[in-house]
């Protein structure tokens, strides 16, 4: 080797063991010599390759026999053959903290925009193309699962009371485009408590506890009108798609497939305790107020029931509470009262 142009010190890895030893590389245009405490090897300089520059991180000189020399980055490395010939702009960007922070902000911005705007928009468009019959099968299997797990028991309401409520439900839903998909189910449930929810496909479940909390049929029908609104707007299946998309993204980021399998296995539970967004609740409320007024009923019934449920609940946190799953109760009561005043 002619007199060396470059002298680099670093840690040598021989390519067979994960143990590095101090070494020095002496290189000229024609040849290079690697010297460590245990050996000395000669190479053709043009057979070496320097790894791409990544910010201020150490770089690696790759040798034809599989070995690598890890050393600090420096301008002398530019005189050796490069593994990548197009790293200039990338290395420039990676060395700028402001560029990195801007990139992180852009990523968070894109994820946030996708979550708050893109995902709801996509779920709505997709839900419009899912046949109600397909949704109904999901809803039926979910209800069967909840029955099998003894979350629900057969209703203890009298046949006469159920008949009166069913008649009111039929009158509310008469003439609606989704009428043939709407089915009302009664269940007694100490687990769910005073509650009502719409399953995918049009099945609406109301508990004995909710009926018993209502002082009259008008309050029961106000709740049912709200749940019909969820069915009309396909909120159950849209929520499932949004939650599933988040689970898929989490799985992709973390590589934890158990997250996704847990979501899939827990679909019935998710449906039973679905926490709709404020937008969904507002849409269902508006639909209910309009439907009630169409049938000559006042949205005040909805406000009265909500106030009573909130009072009975107090400050208790209940996993399946109708109130706790419906945010900003006071705001919704105010909107119901305002809707009742409008002609």
mmCIF file of C-alpha atoms in Angstrom:
data_model
loop_
_atom_site.group_PDB
_atom_site.id
_atom_site.type_symbol
_atom_site.label_atom_id
_atom_site.label_comp_id
_atom_site.label_asym_id
_atom_site.label_seq_id
_atom_site.Cartn_x
_atom_site.Cartn_y
_atom_site.Cartn_z
ATOM 1 C CA UNK A 1 0.000 0.000 0.000
ATOM 2 C CA UNK A 2 1.276 3.461 -0.849
ATOM 3 C CA UNK A 3 1.440 6.064 1.947
ATOM 4 C CA UNK A 4 -2.057 6.306 3.498
ATOM 5 C CA UNK A 5 -4.335 9.252 2.721
ATOM 6 C CA UNK A 6 -6.888 8.308 5.385
ATOM 7 C CA UNK A 7 -6.518 6.996 8.917
ATOM 8 C CA UNK A 8 -9.696 6.013 10.725
ATOM 9 C CA UNK A 9 -10.134 4.478 14.173
ATOM 10 C CA UNK A 10 -13.198 2.557 15.234
ATOM 11 C CA UNK A 11 -14.633 -0.768 16.317
ATOM 12 C CA UNK A 12 -14.155 -3.756 14.047
ATOM 13 C CA UNK A 13 -16.750 -6.514 13.700
ATOM 14 C CA UNK A 14 -15.575 -9.543 11.738
ATOM 15 C CA UNK A 15 -19.063 -10.473 10.489
ATOM 16 C CA UNK A 16 -19.237 -13.733 12.437
ATOM 17 C CA UNK A 17 -19.401 -12.613 16.074
ATOM 18 C CA UNK A 18 -21.292 -9.725 17.701
ATOM 19 C CA UNK A 19 -18.130 -8.677 19.492
ATOM 20 C CA UNK A 20 -16.189 -5.647 18.328
ATOM 21 C CA UNK A 21 -12.495 -4.886 18.861
ATOM 22 C CA UNK A 22 -10.613 -1.579 18.480
ATOM 23 C CA UNK A 23 -9.087 -1.255 15.002
ATOM 24 C CA UNK A 24 -7.553 1.288 12.648
ATOM 25 C CA UNK A 25 -8.054 1.577 8.894
ATOM 26 C CA UNK A 26 -5.276 3.042 6.773
ATOM 27 C CA UNK A 27 -6.415 3.705 3.222
ATOM 28 C CA UNK A 28 -5.006 5.204 0.037
ATOM 29 C CA UNK A 29 -6.375 5.220 -3.506
ATOM 30 C CA UNK A 30 -4.845 1.831 -4.263
ATOM 31 C CA UNK A 31 -5.193 -0.137 -1.082
ATOM 32 C CA UNK A 32 -6.401 -0.286 2.497
ATOM 33 C CA UNK A 33 -5.125 -2.034 5.579
ATOM 34 C CA UNK A 34 -7.176 -2.853 8.641
ATOM 35 C CA UNK A 35 -5.199 -3.363 11.819
ATOM 36 C CA UNK A 36 -6.547 -4.604 15.108
ATOM 37 C CA UNK A 37 -4.998 -6.156 18.209
ATOM 38 C CA UNK A 38 -5.465 -9.644 16.741
ATOM 39 C CA UNK A 39 -4.794 -9.346 13.024
ATOM 40 C CA UNK A 40 -4.005 -7.193 9.982
ATOM 41 C CA UNK A 41 -5.796 -7.501 6.618
ATOM 42 C CA UNK A 42 -5.301 -5.814 3.246
ATOM 43 C CA UNK A 43 -8.097 -4.845 0.849
ATOM 44 C CA UNK A 44 -8.583 -3.029 -2.436
ATOM 45 C CA UNK A 45 -9.957 0.398 -1.584
ATOM 46 C CA UNK A 46 -12.506 0.245 -4.355
ATOM 47 C CA UNK A 47 -14.044 -2.876 -2.721
ATOM 48 C CA UNK A 48 -14.968 -0.961 0.441
ATOM 49 C CA UNK A 49 -18.368 0.694 0.920
ATOM 50 C CA UNK A 50 -19.388 3.401 3.392
ATOM 51 C CA UNK A 51 -22.937 3.288 4.772
ATOM 52 C CA UNK A 52 -25.238 6.286 4.149
ATOM 53 C CA UNK A 53 -24.947 9.264 6.463
ATOM 54 C CA UNK A 54 -27.767 9.418 9.064
ATOM 55 C CA UNK A 55 -27.695 12.668 10.995
ATOM 56 C CA UNK A 56 -24.689 12.605 13.304
ATOM 57 C CA UNK A 57 -24.766 8.835 13.914
ATOM 58 C CA UNK A 58 -21.751 6.590 13.481
ATOM 59 C CA UNK A 59 -21.206 5.106 10.010
ATOM 60 C CA UNK A 60 -20.037 1.682 8.907
ATOM 61 C CA UNK A 61 -17.348 0.783 6.411
ATOM 62 C CA UNK A 62 -18.337 -2.515 4.806
ATOM 63 C CA UNK A 63 -15.582 -4.931 3.796
ATOM 64 C CA UNK A 64 -15.817 -7.618 1.053
ATOM 65 C CA UNK A 65 -15.307 -10.446 3.597
ATOM 66 C CA UNK A 66 -18.411 -9.400 5.598
ATOM 67 C CA UNK A 67 -16.629 -7.386 8.270
ATOM 68 C CA UNK A 68 -17.588 -3.855 9.284
ATOM 69 C CA UNK A 69 -15.732 -0.978 10.887
ATOM 70 C CA UNK A 70 -17.917 1.310 12.969
ATOM 71 C CA UNK A 71 -16.473 4.796 13.185
ATOM 72 C CA UNK A 72 -17.486 8.394 13.751
ATOM 73 C CA UNK A 73 -18.767 10.346 10.766
ATOM 74 C CA UNK A 74 -16.293 12.718 9.177
ATOM 75 C CA UNK A 75 -15.373 14.333 5.828
ATOM 76 C CA UNK A 76 -12.582 11.793 5.233
ATOM 77 C CA UNK A 77 -15.210 9.087 4.724
ATOM 78 C CA UNK A 78 -16.384 10.907 1.591
ATOM 79 C CA UNK A 79 -13.111 9.892 -0.109
ATOM 80 C CA UNK A 80 -14.096 6.194 0.106
ATOM 81 C CA UNK A 81 -16.650 4.407 -2.139
ATOM 82 C CA UNK A 82 -20.209 5.069 -0.959
ATOM 83 C CA UNK A 83 -22.967 2.457 -0.558
ATOM 84 C CA UNK A 84 -25.523 4.999 -1.786
ATOM 85 C CA UNK A 85 -24.699 7.716 -4.314
ATOM 86 C CA UNK A 86 -27.902 9.715 -3.793
ATOM 87 C CA UNK A 87 -27.843 10.416 -0.086
ATOM 88 C CA UNK A 88 -27.058 14.092 -0.342
ATOM 89 C CA UNK A 89 -30.519 15.586 0.096
ATOM 90 C CA UNK A 90 -31.554 12.856 2.550
ATOM 91 C CA UNK A 91 -28.474 13.374 4.717
ATOM 92 C CA UNK A 92 -29.011 17.131 4.583
ATOM 93 C CA UNK A 93 -32.615 16.761 5.772
ATOM 94 C CA UNK A 94 -31.720 14.260 8.481
ATOM 95 C CA UNK A 95 -29.092 16.572 9.936
ATOM 96 C CA UNK A 96 -31.595 19.428 10.452
ATOM 97 C CA UNK A 97 -33.480 19.340 13.776
ATOM 98 C CA UNK A 98 -36.037 21.844 12.475
ATOM 99 C CA UNK A 99 -36.767 19.606 9.500
ATOM 100 C CA UNK A 100 -37.188 16.587 11.789
ATOM 101 C CA UNK A 101 -39.567 18.477 14.104
ATOM 102 C CA UNK A 102 -41.527 19.750 11.105
ATOM 103 C CA UNK A 103 -41.762 16.199 9.790
ATOM 104 C CA UNK A 104 -43.044 14.912 13.148
ATOM 105 C CA UNK A 105 -45.615 17.722 13.284
ATOM 106 C CA UNK A 106 -46.771 16.906 9.762
ATOM 107 C CA UNK A 107 -47.162 13.221 10.613
ATOM 108 C CA UNK A 108 -49.202 14.026 13.730
ATOM 109 C CA UNK A 109 -51.250 16.491 11.701
ATOM 110 C CA UNK A 110 -51.961 13.936 9.007
ATOM 111 C CA UNK A 111 -52.899 11.259 11.557
ATOM 112 C CA UNK A 112 -55.152 13.698 13.422
ATOM 113 C CA UNK A 113 -56.841 14.882 10.236
ATOM 114 C CA UNK A 114 -57.353 11.304 9.131
ATOM 115 C CA UNK A 115 -58.807 10.310 12.505
ATOM 116 C CA UNK A 116 -61.144 13.253 13.021
ATOM 117 C CA UNK A 117 -62.234 13.866 9.411
ATOM 118 C CA UNK A 118 -61.037 11.173 7.016
ATOM 119 C CA UNK A 119 -62.109 8.154 9.065
ATOM 120 C CA UNK A 120 -65.678 9.377 9.802
ATOM 121 C CA UNK A 121 -66.112 10.378 6.154
ATOM 122 C CA UNK A 122 -64.858 7.008 4.899
ATOM 123 C CA UNK A 123 -66.964 5.015 7.396
ATOM 124 C CA UNK A 124 -70.098 6.887 6.325
ATOM 125 C CA UNK A 125 -69.448 6.232 2.637
ATOM 126 C CA UNK A 126 -68.672 2.562 3.239
ATOM 127 C CA UNK A 127 -71.693 2.087 5.526
ATOM 128 C CA UNK A 128 -73.966 3.389 2.760
ATOM 129 C CA UNK A 129 -72.865 0.454 0.593
ATOM 130 C CA UNK A 130 -73.316 -2.278 3.213
ATOM 131 C CA UNK A 131 -76.684 -4.029 2.789
ATOM 132 C CA UNK A 132 -78.939 -3.765 5.837
ATOM 133 C CA UNK A 133 -79.351 -7.548 5.668
ATOM 134 C CA UNK A 134 -75.614 -7.932 6.278
ATOM 135 C CA UNK A 135 -75.788 -5.529 9.196
ATOM 136 C CA UNK A 136 -78.803 -7.394 10.559
ATOM 137 C CA UNK A 137 -76.861 -10.678 10.721
ATOM 138 C CA UNK A 138 -74.172 -8.948 12.778
ATOM 139 C CA UNK A 139 -76.789 -7.431 15.050
ATOM 140 C CA UNK A 140 -78.594 -10.765 15.527
ATOM 141 C CA UNK A 141 -75.403 -12.640 16.361
ATOM 142 C CA UNK A 142 -74.413 -9.910 18.820
ATOM 143 C CA UNK A 143 -77.769 -10.093 20.597
ATOM 144 C CA UNK A 144 -77.533 -13.901 20.764
ATOM 145 C CA UNK A 145 -74.074 -13.601 22.298
ATOM 146 C CA UNK A 146 -75.293 -11.145 24.925
ATOM 147 C CA UNK A 147 -78.216 -13.470 25.753
ATOM 148 C CA UNK A 148 -75.909 -16.498 25.964
ATOM 149 C CA UNK A 149 -73.529 -14.662 28.286
ATOM 150 C CA UNK A 150 -76.507 -13.889 30.563
ATOM 151 C CA UNK A 151 -76.091 -10.156 30.222
ATOM 152 C CA UNK A 152 -79.757 -10.258 29.404
ATOM 153 C CA UNK A 153 -82.693 -12.137 30.861
ATOM 154 C CA UNK A 154 -86.213 -12.382 29.463
ATOM 155 C CA UNK A 155 -88.200 -9.232 30.092
ATOM 156 C CA UNK A 156 -90.337 -9.177 33.207
ATOM 157 C CA UNK A 157 -92.620 -6.457 31.885
ATOM 158 C CA UNK A 158 -96.232 -7.476 31.600
ATOM 159 C CA UNK A 159 -97.499 -8.522 28.205
ATOM 160 C CA UNK A 160 -99.931 -5.624 28.269
ATOM 161 C CA UNK A 161 -97.185 -3.066 28.892
ATOM 162 C CA UNK A 162 -94.999 -4.475 26.143
ATOM 163 C CA UNK A 163 -97.939 -4.454 23.740
ATOM 164 C CA UNK A 164 -98.582 -0.778 24.450
ATOM 165 C CA UNK A 165 -94.915 0.094 23.854
ATOM 166 C CA UNK A 166 -94.790 -1.999 20.671
ATOM 167 C CA UNK A 167 -97.862 -0.217 19.354
ATOM 168 C CA UNK A 168 -96.237 3.142 19.991
ATOM 169 C CA UNK A 169 -93.025 1.954 18.358
ATOM 170 C CA UNK A 170 -94.954 0.811 15.269
ATOM 171 C CA UNK A 171 -96.674 4.181 15.025
ATOM 172 C CA UNK A 172 -93.363 6.029 15.307
ATOM 173 C CA UNK A 173 -91.706 3.925 12.616
ATOM 174 C CA UNK A 174 -94.697 3.760 10.257
ATOM 175 C CA UNK A 175 -93.804 5.117 6.840
ATOM 176 C CA UNK A 176 -90.054 5.245 7.451
ATOM 177 C CA UNK A 177 -87.920 3.855 4.589
ATOM 178 C CA UNK A 178 -86.185 1.529 7.056
ATOM 179 C CA UNK A 179 -89.452 0.375 8.669
ATOM 180 C CA UNK A 180 -89.092 -3.279 7.661
ATOM 181 C CA UNK A 181 -85.672 -3.480 9.302
ATOM 182 C CA UNK A 182 -86.752 -2.064 12.665
ATOM 183 C CA UNK A 183 -87.418 -4.542 15.460
ATOM 184 C CA UNK A 184 -87.903 -3.793 19.140
ATOM 185 C CA UNK A 185 -86.652 -6.271 21.737
ATOM 186 C CA UNK A 186 -87.307 -6.198 25.484
ATOM 187 C CA UNK A 187 -84.744 -7.456 27.932
ATOM 188 C CA UNK A 188 -84.273 -7.404 31.688
ATOM 189 C CA UNK A 189 -80.672 -6.685 32.657
ATOM 190 C CA UNK A 190 -79.060 -5.930 35.972
ATOM 191 C CA UNK A 191 -75.766 -5.579 34.047
ATOM 192 C CA UNK A 192 -76.898 -2.978 31.535
ATOM 193 C CA UNK A 193 -79.342 -1.185 33.833
ATOM 194 C CA UNK A 194 -81.606 1.577 32.478
ATOM 195 C CA UNK A 195 -80.512 1.591 28.869
ATOM 196 C CA UNK A 196 -81.463 1.268 25.234
ATOM 197 C CA UNK A 197 -79.268 0.786 22.200
ATOM 198 C CA UNK A 198 -79.498 0.109 18.502
ATOM 199 C CA UNK A 199 -77.713 -2.911 17.083
ATOM 200 C CA UNK A 200 -76.517 -2.984 13.469
ATOM 201 C CA UNK A 201 -79.322 -3.825 11.084
ATOM 202 C CA UNK A 202 -82.205 -2.176 12.910
ATOM 203 C CA UNK A 203 -82.752 -4.180 16.107
ATOM 204 C CA UNK A 204 -83.364 -1.884 19.074
ATOM 205 C CA UNK A 205 -83.066 -3.231 22.612
ATOM 206 C CA UNK A 206 -84.677 -1.518 25.577
ATOM 207 C CA UNK A 207 -84.289 -2.792 29.114
ATOM 208 C CA UNK A 208 -86.996 -3.195 31.724
ATOM 209 C CA UNK A 209 -85.003 -0.841 33.898
ATOM 210 C CA UNK A 210 -85.257 1.928 31.294
ATOM 211 C CA UNK A 211 -89.008 1.398 30.887
ATOM 212 C CA UNK A 212 -89.460 1.479 34.668
ATOM 213 C CA UNK A 213 -87.537 4.768 34.893
ATOM 214 C CA UNK A 214 -89.939 6.371 32.427
ATOM 215 C CA UNK A 215 -93.042 7.954 33.941
ATOM 216 C CA UNK A 216 -95.140 7.582 30.841
ATOM 217 C CA UNK A 217 -95.205 6.155 27.331
ATOM 218 C CA UNK A 218 -94.092 9.471 25.826
ATOM 219 C CA UNK A 219 -90.718 9.197 27.593
ATOM 220 C CA UNK A 220 -90.230 5.621 26.370
ATOM 221 C CA UNK A 221 -91.047 6.679 22.829
ATOM 222 C CA UNK A 222 -88.599 9.578 23.097
ATOM 223 C CA UNK A 223 -85.811 7.092 23.841
ATOM 224 C CA UNK A 224 -86.955 4.798 21.029
ATOM 225 C CA UNK A 225 -87.013 7.745 18.606
ATOM 226 C CA UNK A 226 -83.427 8.498 19.540
ATOM 227 C CA UNK A 227 -82.409 4.887 18.858
ATOM 228 C CA UNK A 228 -84.272 4.925 15.529
ATOM 229 C CA UNK A 229 -82.102 7.923 14.670
ATOM 230 C CA UNK A 230 -78.982 5.835 15.316
ATOM 231 C CA UNK A 231 -80.336 3.158 12.956
ATOM 232 C CA UNK A 232 -81.210 5.650 10.213
ATOM 233 C CA UNK A 233 -77.718 7.152 10.308
ATOM 234 C CA UNK A 234 -76.035 3.719 10.535
ATOM 235 C CA UNK A 235 -74.147 4.818 13.644
ATOM 236 C CA UNK A 236 -73.506 1.322 15.037
ATOM 237 C CA UNK A 237 -71.735 -0.020 11.983
ATOM 238 C CA UNK A 238 -69.931 3.283 11.406
ATOM 239 C CA UNK A 239 -68.623 3.210 14.979
ATOM 240 C CA UNK A 240 -67.504 -0.385 14.532
ATOM 241 C CA UNK A 241 -65.617 0.512 11.362
ATOM 242 C CA UNK A 242 -63.949 3.492 12.996
ATOM 243 C CA UNK A 243 -62.917 1.495 16.070
ATOM 244 C CA UNK A 244 -61.703 -1.370 13.868
ATOM 245 C CA UNK A 245 -59.641 0.994 11.738
ATOM 246 C CA UNK A 246 -57.968 2.356 14.854
ATOM 247 C CA UNK A 247 -57.265 -1.219 16.001
ATOM 248 C CA UNK A 248 -55.775 -2.096 12.605
ATOM 249 C CA UNK A 249 -53.574 1.009 12.742
ATOM 250 C CA UNK A 250 -52.476 0.163 16.297
ATOM 251 C CA UNK A 251 -51.692 -3.375 15.176
ATOM 252 C CA UNK A 252 -49.664 -2.083 12.233
ATOM 253 C CA UNK A 253 -47.674 0.258 14.485
ATOM 254 C CA UNK A 254 -47.138 -2.056 17.442
ATOM 255 C CA UNK A 255 -47.159 -5.399 15.624
ATOM 256 C CA UNK A 256 -49.477 -6.689 18.351
ATOM 257 C CA UNK A 257 -52.049 -8.846 16.558
ATOM 258 C CA UNK A 258 -53.740 -9.549 19.902
ATOM 259 C CA UNK A 259 -55.128 -6.013 19.809
ATOM 260 C CA UNK A 260 -57.012 -6.742 16.610
ATOM 261 C CA UNK A 261 -58.227 -10.173 17.699
ATOM 262 C CA UNK A 262 -59.493 -8.720 20.972
ATOM 263 C CA UNK A 263 -61.527 -6.122 19.094
ATOM 264 C CA UNK A 264 -63.027 -8.732 16.764
ATOM 265 C CA UNK A 265 -63.897 -11.107 19.606
ATOM 266 C CA UNK A 266 -65.395 -8.309 21.652
ATOM 267 C CA UNK A 267 -67.749 -6.888 19.019
ATOM 268 C CA UNK A 268 -70.939 -7.669 20.984
ATOM 269 C CA UNK A 269 -69.523 -6.036 24.095
ATOM 270 C CA UNK A 270 -68.413 -3.016 22.100
ATOM 271 C CA UNK A 271 -71.902 -2.680 20.655
ATOM 272 C CA UNK A 272 -73.502 -2.880 24.092
ATOM 273 C CA UNK A 273 -71.362 -0.103 25.512
ATOM 274 C CA UNK A 274 -70.820 1.936 22.357
ATOM 275 C CA UNK A 275 -69.797 5.467 23.206
ATOM 276 C CA UNK A 276 -70.983 7.430 20.261
ATOM 277 C CA UNK A 277 -69.316 10.645 19.312
ATOM 278 C CA UNK A 278 -71.011 13.929 20.097
ATOM 279 C CA UNK A 279 -71.773 14.253 16.389
ATOM 280 C CA UNK A 280 -73.620 10.926 16.345
ATOM 281 C CA UNK A 281 -75.593 11.784 19.471
ATOM 282 C CA UNK A 282 -76.540 15.160 18.049
ATOM 283 C CA UNK A 283 -77.686 13.559 14.803
ATOM 284 C CA UNK A 284 -79.772 10.972 16.673
ATOM 285 C CA UNK A 285 -81.229 13.653 18.964
ATOM 286 C CA UNK A 286 -82.185 15.896 16.044
ATOM 287 C CA UNK A 287 -83.777 12.965 14.266
ATOM 288 C CA UNK A 288 -85.708 12.012 17.427
ATOM 289 C CA UNK A 289 -86.970 15.560 18.022
ATOM 290 C CA UNK A 290 -88.198 15.815 14.421
ATOM 291 C CA UNK A 291 -89.819 12.371 14.544
ATOM 292 C CA UNK A 292 -91.581 13.101 17.828
ATOM 293 C CA UNK A 293 -92.948 16.402 16.563
ATOM 294 C CA UNK A 294 -94.056 14.739 13.337
ATOM 295 C CA UNK A 295 -96.272 12.529 15.500
ATOM 296 C CA UNK A 296 -97.522 15.392 17.603
ATOM 297 C CA UNK A 297 -95.294 14.649 20.603
ATOM 298 C CA UNK A 298 -93.032 17.037 22.465
ATOM 299 C CA UNK A 299 -89.226 16.561 22.804
ATOM 300 C CA UNK A 300 -89.767 17.671 26.419
ATOM 301 C CA UNK A 301 -90.387 14.004 27.236
ATOM 302 C CA UNK A 302 -86.801 13.294 26.228
ATOM 303 C CA UNK A 303 -85.524 16.144 28.422
ATOM 304 C CA UNK A 304 -87.566 14.952 31.419
ATOM 305 C CA UNK A 305 -86.264 11.383 31.187
ATOM 306 C CA UNK A 306 -82.663 12.518 30.722
ATOM 307 C CA UNK A 307 -82.921 14.758 33.787
ATOM 308 C CA UNK A 308 -84.303 11.925 35.899
ATOM 309 C CA UNK A 309 -81.654 9.447 34.753
ATOM 310 C CA UNK A 310 -78.912 11.978 35.474
ATOM 311 C CA UNK A 311 -80.363 12.687 38.926
ATOM 312 C CA UNK A 312 -80.670 8.992 39.787
ATOM 313 C CA UNK A 313 -77.162 8.326 38.563
ATOM 314 C CA UNK A 314 -75.647 11.117 40.615
ATOM 315 C CA UNK A 315 -71.856 11.103 40.378
ATOM 316 C CA UNK A 316 -71.592 7.351 39.983
ATOM 317 C CA UNK A 317 -69.564 6.008 37.100
ATOM 318 C CA UNK A 318 -71.479 3.194 35.442
ATOM 319 C CA UNK A 319 -69.931 1.278 32.591
ATOM 320 C CA UNK A 320 -73.156 0.824 30.671
ATOM 321 C CA UNK A 321 -75.146 3.831 31.816
ATOM 322 C CA UNK A 322 -77.370 5.447 29.159
ATOM 323 C CA UNK A 323 -76.262 8.818 30.532
ATOM 324 C CA UNK A 324 -72.537 8.123 30.760
ATOM 325 C CA UNK A 325 -72.528 6.868 27.173
ATOM 326 C CA UNK A 326 -74.149 10.098 26.067
ATOM 327 C CA UNK A 327 -71.841 13.081 26.572
ATOM 328 C CA UNK A 328 -72.825 16.589 27.585
ATOM 329 C CA UNK A 329 -76.175 15.644 29.087
ATOM 330 C CA UNK A 330 -77.040 19.197 30.145
ATOM 331 C CA UNK A 331 -76.429 20.449 26.612
ATOM 332 C CA UNK A 332 -78.702 17.771 25.173
ATOM 333 C CA UNK A 333 -81.456 18.576 27.657
ATOM 334 C CA UNK A 334 -81.210 22.243 26.676
ATOM 335 C CA UNK A 335 -81.448 21.350 22.982
ATOM 336 C CA UNK A 336 -84.505 19.159 23.642
ATOM 337 C CA UNK A 337 -86.225 22.024 25.430
ATOM 338 C CA UNK A 338 -85.411 24.412 22.591
ATOM 339 C CA UNK A 339 -86.722 21.895 20.043
ATOM 340 C CA UNK A 340 -89.966 21.644 22.016
ATOM 341 C CA UNK A 341 -90.465 25.423 21.745
ATOM 342 C CA UNK A 342 -90.028 25.511 17.985
ATOM 343 C CA UNK A 343 -93.091 25.126 15.842
#
